[in-house]
PDB file of C-alpha atoms in Angstrom:
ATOM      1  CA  UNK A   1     -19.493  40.210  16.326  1.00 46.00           C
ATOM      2  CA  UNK A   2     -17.625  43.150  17.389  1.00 54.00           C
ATOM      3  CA  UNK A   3     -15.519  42.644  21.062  1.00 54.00           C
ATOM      4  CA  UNK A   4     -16.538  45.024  23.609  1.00 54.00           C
ATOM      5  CA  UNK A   5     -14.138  47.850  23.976  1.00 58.00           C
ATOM      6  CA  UNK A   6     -13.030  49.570  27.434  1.00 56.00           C
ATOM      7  CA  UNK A   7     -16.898  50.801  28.247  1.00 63.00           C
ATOM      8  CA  UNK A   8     -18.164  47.430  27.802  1.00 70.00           C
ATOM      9  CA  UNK A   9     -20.011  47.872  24.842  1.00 76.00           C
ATOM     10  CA  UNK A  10     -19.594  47.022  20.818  1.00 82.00           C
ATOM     11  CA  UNK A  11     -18.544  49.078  17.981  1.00 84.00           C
ATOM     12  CA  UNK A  12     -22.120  48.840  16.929  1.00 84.00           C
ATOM     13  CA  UNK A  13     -23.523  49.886  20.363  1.00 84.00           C
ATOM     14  CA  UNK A  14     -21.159  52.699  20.752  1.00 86.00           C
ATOM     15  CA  UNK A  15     -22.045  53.990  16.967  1.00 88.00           C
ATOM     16  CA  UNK A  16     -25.868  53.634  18.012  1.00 88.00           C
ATOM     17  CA  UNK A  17     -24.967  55.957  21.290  1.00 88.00           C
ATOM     18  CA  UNK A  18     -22.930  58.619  19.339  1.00 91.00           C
ATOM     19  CA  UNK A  19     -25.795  58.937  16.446  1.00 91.00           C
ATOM     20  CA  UNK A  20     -28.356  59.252  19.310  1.00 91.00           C
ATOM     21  CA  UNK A  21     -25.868  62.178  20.820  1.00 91.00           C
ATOM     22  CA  UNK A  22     -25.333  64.337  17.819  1.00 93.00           C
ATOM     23  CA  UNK A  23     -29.251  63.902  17.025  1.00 93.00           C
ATOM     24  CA  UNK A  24     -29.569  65.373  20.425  1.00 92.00           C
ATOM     25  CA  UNK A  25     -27.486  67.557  20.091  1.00 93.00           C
ATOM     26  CA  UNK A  26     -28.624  69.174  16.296  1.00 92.00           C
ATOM     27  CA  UNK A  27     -32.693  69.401  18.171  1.00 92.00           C
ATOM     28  CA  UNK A  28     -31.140  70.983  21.203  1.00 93.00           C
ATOM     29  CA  UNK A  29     -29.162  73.233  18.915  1.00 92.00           C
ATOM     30  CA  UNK A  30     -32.401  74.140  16.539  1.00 91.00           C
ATOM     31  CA  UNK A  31     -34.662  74.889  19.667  1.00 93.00           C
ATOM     32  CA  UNK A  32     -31.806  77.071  21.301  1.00 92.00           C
ATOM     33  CA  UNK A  33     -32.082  78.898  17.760  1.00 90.00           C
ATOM     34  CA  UNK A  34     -35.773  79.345  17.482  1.00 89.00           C
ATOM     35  CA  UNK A  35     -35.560  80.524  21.463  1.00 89.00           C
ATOM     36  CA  UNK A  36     -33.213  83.472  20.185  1.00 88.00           C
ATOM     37  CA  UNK A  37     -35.094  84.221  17.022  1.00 86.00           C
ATOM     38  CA  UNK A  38     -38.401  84.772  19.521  1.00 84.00           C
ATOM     39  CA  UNK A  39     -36.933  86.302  22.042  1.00 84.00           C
ATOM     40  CA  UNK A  40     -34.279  89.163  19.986  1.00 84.00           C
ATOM     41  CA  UNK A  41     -37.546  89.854  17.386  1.00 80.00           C
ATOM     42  CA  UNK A  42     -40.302  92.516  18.659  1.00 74.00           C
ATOM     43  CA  UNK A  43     -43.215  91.333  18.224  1.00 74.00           C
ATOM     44  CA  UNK A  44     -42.190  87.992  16.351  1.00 77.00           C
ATOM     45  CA  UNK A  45     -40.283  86.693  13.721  1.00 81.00           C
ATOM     46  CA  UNK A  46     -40.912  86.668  10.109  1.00 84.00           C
ATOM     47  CA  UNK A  47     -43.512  84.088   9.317  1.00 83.00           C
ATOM     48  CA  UNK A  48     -41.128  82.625   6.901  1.00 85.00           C
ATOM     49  CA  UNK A  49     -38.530  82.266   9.460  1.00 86.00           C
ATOM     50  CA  UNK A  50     -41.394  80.503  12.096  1.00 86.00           C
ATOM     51  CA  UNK A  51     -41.792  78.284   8.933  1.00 87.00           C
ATOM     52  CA  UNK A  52     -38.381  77.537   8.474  1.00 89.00           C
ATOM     53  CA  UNK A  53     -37.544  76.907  11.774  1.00 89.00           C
ATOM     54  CA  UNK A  54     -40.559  75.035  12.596  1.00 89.00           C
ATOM     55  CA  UNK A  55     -39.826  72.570   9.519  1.00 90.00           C
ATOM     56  CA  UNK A  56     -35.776  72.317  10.622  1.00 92.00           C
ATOM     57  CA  UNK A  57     -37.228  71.110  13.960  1.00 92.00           C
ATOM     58  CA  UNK A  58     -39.652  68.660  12.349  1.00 91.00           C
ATOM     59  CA  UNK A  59     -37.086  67.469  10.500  1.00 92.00           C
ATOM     60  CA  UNK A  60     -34.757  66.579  13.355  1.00 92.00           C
ATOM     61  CA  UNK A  61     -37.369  65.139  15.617  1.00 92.00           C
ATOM     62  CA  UNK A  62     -37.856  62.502  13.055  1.00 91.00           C
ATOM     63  CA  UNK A  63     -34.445  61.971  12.124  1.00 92.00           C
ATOM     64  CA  UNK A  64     -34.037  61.134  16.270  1.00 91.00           C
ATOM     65  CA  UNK A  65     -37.366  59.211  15.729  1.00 90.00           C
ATOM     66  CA  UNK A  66     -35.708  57.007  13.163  1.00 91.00           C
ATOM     67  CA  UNK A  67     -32.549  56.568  15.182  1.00 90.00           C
ATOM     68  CA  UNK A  68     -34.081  55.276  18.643  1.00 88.00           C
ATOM     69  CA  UNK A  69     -36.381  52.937  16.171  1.00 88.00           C
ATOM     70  CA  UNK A  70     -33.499  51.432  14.563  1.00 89.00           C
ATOM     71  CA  UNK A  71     -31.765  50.715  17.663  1.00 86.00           C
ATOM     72  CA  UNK A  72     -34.132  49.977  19.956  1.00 86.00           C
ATOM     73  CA  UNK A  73     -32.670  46.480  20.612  1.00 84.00           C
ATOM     74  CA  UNK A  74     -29.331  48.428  21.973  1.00 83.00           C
ATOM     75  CA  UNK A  75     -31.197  50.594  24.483  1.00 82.00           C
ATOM     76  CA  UNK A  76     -32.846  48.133  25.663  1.00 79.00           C
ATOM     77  CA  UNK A  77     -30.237  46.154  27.483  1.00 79.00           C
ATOM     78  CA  UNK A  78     -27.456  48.844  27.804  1.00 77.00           C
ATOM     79  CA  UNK A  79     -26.894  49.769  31.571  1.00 75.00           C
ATOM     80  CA  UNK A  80     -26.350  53.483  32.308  1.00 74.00           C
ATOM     81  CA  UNK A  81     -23.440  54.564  35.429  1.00 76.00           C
ATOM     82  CA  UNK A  82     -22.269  57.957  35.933  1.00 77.00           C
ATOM     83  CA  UNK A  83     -18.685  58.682  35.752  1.00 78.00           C
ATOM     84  CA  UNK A  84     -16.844  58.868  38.892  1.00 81.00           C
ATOM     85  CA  UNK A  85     -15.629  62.373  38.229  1.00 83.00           C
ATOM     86  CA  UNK A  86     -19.836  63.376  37.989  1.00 82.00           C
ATOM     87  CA  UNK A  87     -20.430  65.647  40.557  1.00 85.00           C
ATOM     88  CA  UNK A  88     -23.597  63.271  41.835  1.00 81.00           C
ATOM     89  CA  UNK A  89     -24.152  65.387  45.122  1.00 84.00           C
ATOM     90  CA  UNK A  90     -24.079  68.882  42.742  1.00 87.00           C
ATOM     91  CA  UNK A  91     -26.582  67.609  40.090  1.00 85.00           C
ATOM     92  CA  UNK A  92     -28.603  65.006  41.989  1.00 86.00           C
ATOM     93  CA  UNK A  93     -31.379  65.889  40.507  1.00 85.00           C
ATOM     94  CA  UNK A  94     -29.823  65.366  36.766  1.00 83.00           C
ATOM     95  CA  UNK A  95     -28.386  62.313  37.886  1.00 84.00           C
ATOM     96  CA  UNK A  96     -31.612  61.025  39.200  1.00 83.00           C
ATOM     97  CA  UNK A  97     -33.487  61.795  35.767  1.00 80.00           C
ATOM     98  CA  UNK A  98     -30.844  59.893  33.989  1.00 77.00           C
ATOM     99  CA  UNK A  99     -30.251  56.747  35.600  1.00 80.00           C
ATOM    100  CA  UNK A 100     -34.831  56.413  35.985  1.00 78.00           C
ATOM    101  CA  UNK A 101     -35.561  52.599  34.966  1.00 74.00           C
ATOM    102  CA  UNK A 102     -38.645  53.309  35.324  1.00 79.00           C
ATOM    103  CA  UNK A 103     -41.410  56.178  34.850  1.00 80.00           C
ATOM    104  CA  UNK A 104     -42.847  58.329  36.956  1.00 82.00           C
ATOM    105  CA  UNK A 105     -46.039  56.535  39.079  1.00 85.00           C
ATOM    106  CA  UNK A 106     -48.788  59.145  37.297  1.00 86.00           C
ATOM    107  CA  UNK A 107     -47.153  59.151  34.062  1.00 87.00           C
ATOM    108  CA  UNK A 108     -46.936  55.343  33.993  1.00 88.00           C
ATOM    109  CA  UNK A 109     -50.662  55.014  35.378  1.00 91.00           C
ATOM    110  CA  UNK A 110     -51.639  57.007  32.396  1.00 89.00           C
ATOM    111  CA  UNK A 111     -49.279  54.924  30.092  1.00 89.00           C
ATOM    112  CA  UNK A 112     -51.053  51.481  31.490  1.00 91.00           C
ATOM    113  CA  UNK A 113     -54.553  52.721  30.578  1.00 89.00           C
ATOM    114  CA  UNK A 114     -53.580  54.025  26.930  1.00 85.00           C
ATOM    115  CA  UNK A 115     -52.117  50.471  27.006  1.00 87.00           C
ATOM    116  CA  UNK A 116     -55.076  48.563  28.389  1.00 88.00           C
ATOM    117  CA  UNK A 117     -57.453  50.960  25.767  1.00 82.00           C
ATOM    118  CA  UNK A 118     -55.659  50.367  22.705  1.00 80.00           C
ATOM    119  CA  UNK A 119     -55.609  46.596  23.563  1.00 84.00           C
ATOM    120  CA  UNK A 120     -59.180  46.468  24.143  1.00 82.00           C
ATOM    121  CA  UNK A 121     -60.105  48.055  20.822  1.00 78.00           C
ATOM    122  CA  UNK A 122     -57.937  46.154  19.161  1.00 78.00           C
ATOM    123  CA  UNK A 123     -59.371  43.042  20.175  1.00 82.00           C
ATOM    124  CA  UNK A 124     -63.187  43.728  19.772  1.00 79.00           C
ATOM    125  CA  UNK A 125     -64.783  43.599  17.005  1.00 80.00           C
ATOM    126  CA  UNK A 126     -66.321  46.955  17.383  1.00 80.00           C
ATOM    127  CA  UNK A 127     -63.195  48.585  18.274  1.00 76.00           C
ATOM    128  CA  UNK A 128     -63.001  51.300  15.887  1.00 78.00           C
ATOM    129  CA  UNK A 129     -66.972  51.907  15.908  1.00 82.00           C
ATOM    130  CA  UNK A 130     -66.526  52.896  19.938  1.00 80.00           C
ATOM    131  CA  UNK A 131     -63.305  54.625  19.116  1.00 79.00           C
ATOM    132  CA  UNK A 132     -64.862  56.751  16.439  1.00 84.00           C
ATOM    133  CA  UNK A 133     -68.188  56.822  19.277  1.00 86.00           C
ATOM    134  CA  UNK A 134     -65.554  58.909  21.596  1.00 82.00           C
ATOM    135  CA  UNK A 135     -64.195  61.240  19.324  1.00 84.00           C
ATOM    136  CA  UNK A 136     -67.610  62.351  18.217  1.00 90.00           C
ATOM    137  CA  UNK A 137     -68.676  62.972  21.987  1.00 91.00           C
ATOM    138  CA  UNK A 138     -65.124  64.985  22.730  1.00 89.00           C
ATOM    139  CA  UNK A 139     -66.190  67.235  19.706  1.00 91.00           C
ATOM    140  CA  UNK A 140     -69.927  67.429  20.439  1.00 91.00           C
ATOM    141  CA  UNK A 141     -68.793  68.609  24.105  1.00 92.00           C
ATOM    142  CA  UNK A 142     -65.909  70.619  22.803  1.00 91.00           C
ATOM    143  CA  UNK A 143     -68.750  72.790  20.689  1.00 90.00           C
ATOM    144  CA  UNK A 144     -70.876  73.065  23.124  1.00 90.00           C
ATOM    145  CA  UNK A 145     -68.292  74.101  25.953  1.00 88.00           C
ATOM    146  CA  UNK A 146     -67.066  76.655  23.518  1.00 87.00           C
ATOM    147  CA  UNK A 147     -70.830  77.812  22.471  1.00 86.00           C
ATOM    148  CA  UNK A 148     -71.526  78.794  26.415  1.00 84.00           C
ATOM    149  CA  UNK A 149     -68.471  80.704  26.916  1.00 81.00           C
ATOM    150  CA  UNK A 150     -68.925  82.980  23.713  1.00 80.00           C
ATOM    151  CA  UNK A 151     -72.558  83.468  24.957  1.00 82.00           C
ATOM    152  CA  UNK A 152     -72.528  83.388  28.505  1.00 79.00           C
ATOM    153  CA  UNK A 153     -68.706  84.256  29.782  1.00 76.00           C
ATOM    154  CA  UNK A 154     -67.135  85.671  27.106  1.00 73.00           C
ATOM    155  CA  UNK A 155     -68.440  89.173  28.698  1.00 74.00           C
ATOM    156  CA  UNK A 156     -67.641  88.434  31.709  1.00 76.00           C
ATOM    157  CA  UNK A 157     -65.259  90.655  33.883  1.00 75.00           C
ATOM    158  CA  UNK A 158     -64.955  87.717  36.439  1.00 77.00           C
ATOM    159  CA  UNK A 159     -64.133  83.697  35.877  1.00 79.00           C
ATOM    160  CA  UNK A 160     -66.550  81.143  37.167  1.00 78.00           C
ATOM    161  CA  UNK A 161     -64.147  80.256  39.675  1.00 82.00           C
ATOM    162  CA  UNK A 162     -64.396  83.789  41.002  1.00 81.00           C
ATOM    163  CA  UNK A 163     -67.834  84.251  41.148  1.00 81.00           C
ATOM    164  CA  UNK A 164     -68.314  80.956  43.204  1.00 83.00           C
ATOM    165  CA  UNK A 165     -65.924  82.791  45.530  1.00 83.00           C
ATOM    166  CA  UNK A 166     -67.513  86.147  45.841  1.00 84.00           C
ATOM    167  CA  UNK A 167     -66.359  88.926  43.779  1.00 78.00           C
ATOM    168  CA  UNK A 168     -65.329  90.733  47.074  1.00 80.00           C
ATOM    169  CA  UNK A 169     -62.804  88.671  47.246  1.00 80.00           C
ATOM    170  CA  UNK A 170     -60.886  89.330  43.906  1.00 78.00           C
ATOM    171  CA  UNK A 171     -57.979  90.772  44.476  1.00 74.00           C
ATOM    172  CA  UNK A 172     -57.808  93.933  40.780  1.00 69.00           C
ATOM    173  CA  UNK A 173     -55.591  96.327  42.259  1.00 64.00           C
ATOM    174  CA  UNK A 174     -58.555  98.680  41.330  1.00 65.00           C
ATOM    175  CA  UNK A 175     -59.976 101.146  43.645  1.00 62.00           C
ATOM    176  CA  UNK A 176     -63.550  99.930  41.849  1.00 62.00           C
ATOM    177  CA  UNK A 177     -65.170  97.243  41.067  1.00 64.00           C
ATOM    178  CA  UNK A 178     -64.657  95.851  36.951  1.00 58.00           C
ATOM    179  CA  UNK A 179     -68.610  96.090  37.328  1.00 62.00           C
ATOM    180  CA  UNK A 180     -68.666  99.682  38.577  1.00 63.00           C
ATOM    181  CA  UNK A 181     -66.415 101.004  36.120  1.00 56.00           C
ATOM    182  CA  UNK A 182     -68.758  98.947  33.197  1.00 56.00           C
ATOM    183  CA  UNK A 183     -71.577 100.628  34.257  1.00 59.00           C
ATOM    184  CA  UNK A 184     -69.714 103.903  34.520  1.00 60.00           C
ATOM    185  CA  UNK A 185     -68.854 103.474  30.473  1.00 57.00           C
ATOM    186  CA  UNK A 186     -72.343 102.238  29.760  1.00 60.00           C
ATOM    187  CA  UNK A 187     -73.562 105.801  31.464  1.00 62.00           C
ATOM    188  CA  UNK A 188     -71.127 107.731  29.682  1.00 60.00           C
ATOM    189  CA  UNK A 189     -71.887 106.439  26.492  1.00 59.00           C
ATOM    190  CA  UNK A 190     -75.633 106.978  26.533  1.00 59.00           C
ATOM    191  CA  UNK A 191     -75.176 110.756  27.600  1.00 59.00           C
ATOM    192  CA  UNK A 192     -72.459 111.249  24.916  1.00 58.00           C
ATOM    193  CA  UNK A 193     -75.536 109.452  22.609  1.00 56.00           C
ATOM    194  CA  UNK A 194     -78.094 111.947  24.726  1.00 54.00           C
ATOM    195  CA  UNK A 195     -76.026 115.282  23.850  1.00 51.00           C
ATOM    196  CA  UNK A 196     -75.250 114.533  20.144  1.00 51.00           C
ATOM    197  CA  UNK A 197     -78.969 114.284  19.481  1.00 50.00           C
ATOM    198  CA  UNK A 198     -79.735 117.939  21.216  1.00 50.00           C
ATOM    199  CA  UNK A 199     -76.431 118.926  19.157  1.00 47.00           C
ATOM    200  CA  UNK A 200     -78.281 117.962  15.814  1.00 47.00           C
ATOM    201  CA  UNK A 201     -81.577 119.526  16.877  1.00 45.00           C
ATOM    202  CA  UNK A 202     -79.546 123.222  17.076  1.00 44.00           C
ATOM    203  CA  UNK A 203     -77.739 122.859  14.352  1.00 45.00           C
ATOM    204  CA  UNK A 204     -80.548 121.174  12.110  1.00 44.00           C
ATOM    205  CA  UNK A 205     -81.530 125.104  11.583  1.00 48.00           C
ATOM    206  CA  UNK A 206     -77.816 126.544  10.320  1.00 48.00           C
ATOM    207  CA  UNK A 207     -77.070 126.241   6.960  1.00 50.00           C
ATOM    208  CA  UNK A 208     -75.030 123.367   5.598  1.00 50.00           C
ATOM    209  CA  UNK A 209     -71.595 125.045   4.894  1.00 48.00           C
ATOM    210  CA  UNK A 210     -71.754 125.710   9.151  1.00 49.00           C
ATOM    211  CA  UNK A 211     -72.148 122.269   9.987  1.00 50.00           C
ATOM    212  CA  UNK A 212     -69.387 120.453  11.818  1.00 50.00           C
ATOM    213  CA  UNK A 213     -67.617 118.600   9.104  1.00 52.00           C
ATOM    214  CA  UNK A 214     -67.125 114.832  10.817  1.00 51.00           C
ATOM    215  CA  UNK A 215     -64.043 113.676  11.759  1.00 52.00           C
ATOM    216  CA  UNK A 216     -61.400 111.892  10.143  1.00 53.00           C
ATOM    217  CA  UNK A 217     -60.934 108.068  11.086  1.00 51.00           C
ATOM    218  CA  UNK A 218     -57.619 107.746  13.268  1.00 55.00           C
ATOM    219  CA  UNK A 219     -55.635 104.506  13.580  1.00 58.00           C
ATOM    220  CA  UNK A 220     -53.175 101.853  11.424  1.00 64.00           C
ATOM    221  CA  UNK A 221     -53.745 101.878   7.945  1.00 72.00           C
ATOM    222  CA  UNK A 222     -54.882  99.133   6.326  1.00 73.00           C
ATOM    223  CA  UNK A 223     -51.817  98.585   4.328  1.00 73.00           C
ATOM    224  CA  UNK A 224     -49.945  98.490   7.078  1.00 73.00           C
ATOM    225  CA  UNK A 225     -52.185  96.285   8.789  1.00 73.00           C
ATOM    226  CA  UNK A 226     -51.442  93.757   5.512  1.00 74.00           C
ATOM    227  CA  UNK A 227     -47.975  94.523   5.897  1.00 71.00           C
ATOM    228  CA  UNK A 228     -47.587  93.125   9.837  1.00 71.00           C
ATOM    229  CA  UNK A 229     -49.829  90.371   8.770  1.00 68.00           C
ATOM    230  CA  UNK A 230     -47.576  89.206   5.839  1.00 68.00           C
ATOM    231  CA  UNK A 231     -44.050  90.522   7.757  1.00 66.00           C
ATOM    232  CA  UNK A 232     -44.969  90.527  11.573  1.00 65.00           C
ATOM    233  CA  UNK A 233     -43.278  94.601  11.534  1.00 67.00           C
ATOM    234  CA  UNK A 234     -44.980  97.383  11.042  1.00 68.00           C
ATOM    235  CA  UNK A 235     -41.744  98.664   9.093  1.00 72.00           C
ATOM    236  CA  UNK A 236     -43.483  99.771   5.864  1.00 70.00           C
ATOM    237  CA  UNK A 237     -41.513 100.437   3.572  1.00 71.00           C
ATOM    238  CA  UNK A 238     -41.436 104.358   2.111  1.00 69.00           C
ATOM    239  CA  UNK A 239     -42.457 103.931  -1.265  1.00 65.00           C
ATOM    240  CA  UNK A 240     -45.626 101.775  -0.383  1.00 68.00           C
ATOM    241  CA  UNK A 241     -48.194 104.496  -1.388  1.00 69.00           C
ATOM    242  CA  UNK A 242     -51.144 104.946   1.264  1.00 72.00           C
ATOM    243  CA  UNK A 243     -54.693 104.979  -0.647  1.00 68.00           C
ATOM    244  CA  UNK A 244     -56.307 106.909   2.641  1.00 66.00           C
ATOM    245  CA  UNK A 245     -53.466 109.423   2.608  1.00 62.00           C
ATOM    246  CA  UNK A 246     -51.624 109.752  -1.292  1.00 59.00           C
ATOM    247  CA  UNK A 247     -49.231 112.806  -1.219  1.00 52.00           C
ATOM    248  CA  UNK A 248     -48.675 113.057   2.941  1.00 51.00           C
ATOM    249  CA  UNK A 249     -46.264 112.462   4.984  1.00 48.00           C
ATOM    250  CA  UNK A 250     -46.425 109.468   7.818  1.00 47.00           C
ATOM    251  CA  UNK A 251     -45.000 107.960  10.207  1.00 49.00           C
ATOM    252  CA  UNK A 252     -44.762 104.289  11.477  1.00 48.00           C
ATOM    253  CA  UNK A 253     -47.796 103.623  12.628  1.00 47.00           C
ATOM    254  CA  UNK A 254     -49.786 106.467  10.643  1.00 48.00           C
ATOM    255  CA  UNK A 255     -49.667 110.169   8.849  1.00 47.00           C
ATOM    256  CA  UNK A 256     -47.948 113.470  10.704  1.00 45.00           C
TER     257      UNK A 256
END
C-alpha cells in the first residue's frame, strides 16, 4: 500500500479525488454550454443541438456515476478541512455546504421513509403486488386530476386558489374584470354574427359578380410552420417555394 503523501492521503485516494474533480468539472463545463446555447438562441436552439447537448450531459452524469461507485470506499472515510488561506468568513455559506456530514433534517426525513419503504417491500412477500397497487392509484388520480381541469378550469380566467379568495381581491392591473371583458367578446361576437346575417339578406338580391369576394386567410404558412418545427427559426430559406403563394414575394413570417 501506497504511504500517505503531505495531505494525508494515498496515491490511490488522491487519483480517486482528481477523477471525481475533472468529472466535475467536464458536467459543470457541458451545463455552462447548454446555458449559453439557450440563452444567445431566439426562440431555442436547433433540436439537433438540444439533442446533442442533452446526450453530452447524459453521458457525463454517468461517467461521474461510475466514478463515485468505484470509489465509494475512499469517500467514505476521507475527512474534508478547508485551507487556511479559504476565506471562511467571505463564503460561509460555501464552506458550510462543503464540510455537511450530514443532510439536511427534511431531506433526510424523506430519505428515512424511501429507506423504511423499500425495506418493507422488499421483505414481504407481496411487495411488488402493493408497489405495482400504488402506481396504478398515482395514475388513476393523475387522469382524473387532469380530466377536471380540461373540463372544469381549463376556461377559467381565475385559479381555485383565487376564487376561494374572492375575485375582488385579484390584483390584474386591469381597469375590468377578466369576466367583464369575456362577456364583452362574447357580445361582440354575436352582433358581428347578428350583422353578417342582415348583410347576406341585402345582398342575397345582387347578382353574383357584386358579391363581396371573401377574404384571404392571413397568418404563417404552413411550410414555415414545418420549418420552425424541424429548425426552431422561422428563417426559411428563399428557394423553399410557398404552395399558398407560388410566384410572390414574402417576407419572414408571410407574403408582401
Amino acid at each position: 500500500m501506497d504511504k500517505p503523501n503531505a495531505l494525508g492521503i494515498t496515491a490511490d485516494e488522491f487519483k480517486a479525488i482528481e477523477q471525481t474533480r475533472q468529472r466535475l468539472f467536464q458536467l459543470s463545463n457541458s451545463i455552462q454550454g447548454l446555458r449559453m446555447d439557450v440563452l444567445k438562441s431566439n426562440p431555442l436552439p436547433p433540436p439537433a443541438s438540444l439533442q446533442a447537448q442533452s446526450q453530452i450531459l447524459l453521458r457525463n452524469l454517468q461517467s461521474l456515476l461510475e466514478t463515485l461507485t468505484e470509489n465509494t470506499h475512499v469517500f467514505q472515510h476521507l475527512h474534508v478541512f478547508p485551507d487556511v488561506a479559504y476565506p471562511g468568513r467571505v463564503h460561509e455559506n460555501i464552506l458550510l455546504q462543503l464540510l455537511r456530514k450530514k443532510l439536511e433534517p427534511g431531506v433526510e426525513e424523506w430519505v428515512e421513509r424511501g429507506r423504511e419503504t423499500t425495506r418493507e417491500l422488499r421483505t414481504s412477500p407481496d411487495g411488488e403486488a402493493r408497489l405495482e397497487e400504488v402506481w396504478c392509484d398515482v395514475r388513476e388520480w393523475t387522469v382524473e386530476r387532469v380530466q377536471k381541469y380540461v373540463l372544469e378550469e381549463a376556461g377559467d380566467v381565475y385559479t381555485e386558489e383565487e376564487r376561494h379568495r374572492g375575485v375582488e381581491n385579484v390584483r390584474t392591473g386591469l381597469k375590468r374584470g377578466l369576466e367583464e371583458e369575456e362577456d364583452d367578446e362574447e357580445s361582440d361576437e354575436e352582433g358581428e354574427g347578428e350583422g353578417d346575417g342582415d348583410e347576406d339578406v341585402v345582398m342575397s338580391g345582387q347578382p353574383q359578380s357584386q358579391q363581396a369576394k371573401p377574404s384571404k386567410p392571413t397568418g404563417p404558412e404552413p411550410e414555415m410552420l414545418f420549418w420552425f418545427e424541424a429548425r426552431g427559426d422561422f428563417d426559411l430559406p428563399r428557394n423553399v417555394d410557398l404552395l399558398s403563394q407560388s410566384g410572390m414575394k414574402r417576407g419572414q413570417m408571410g407574403p408582401r
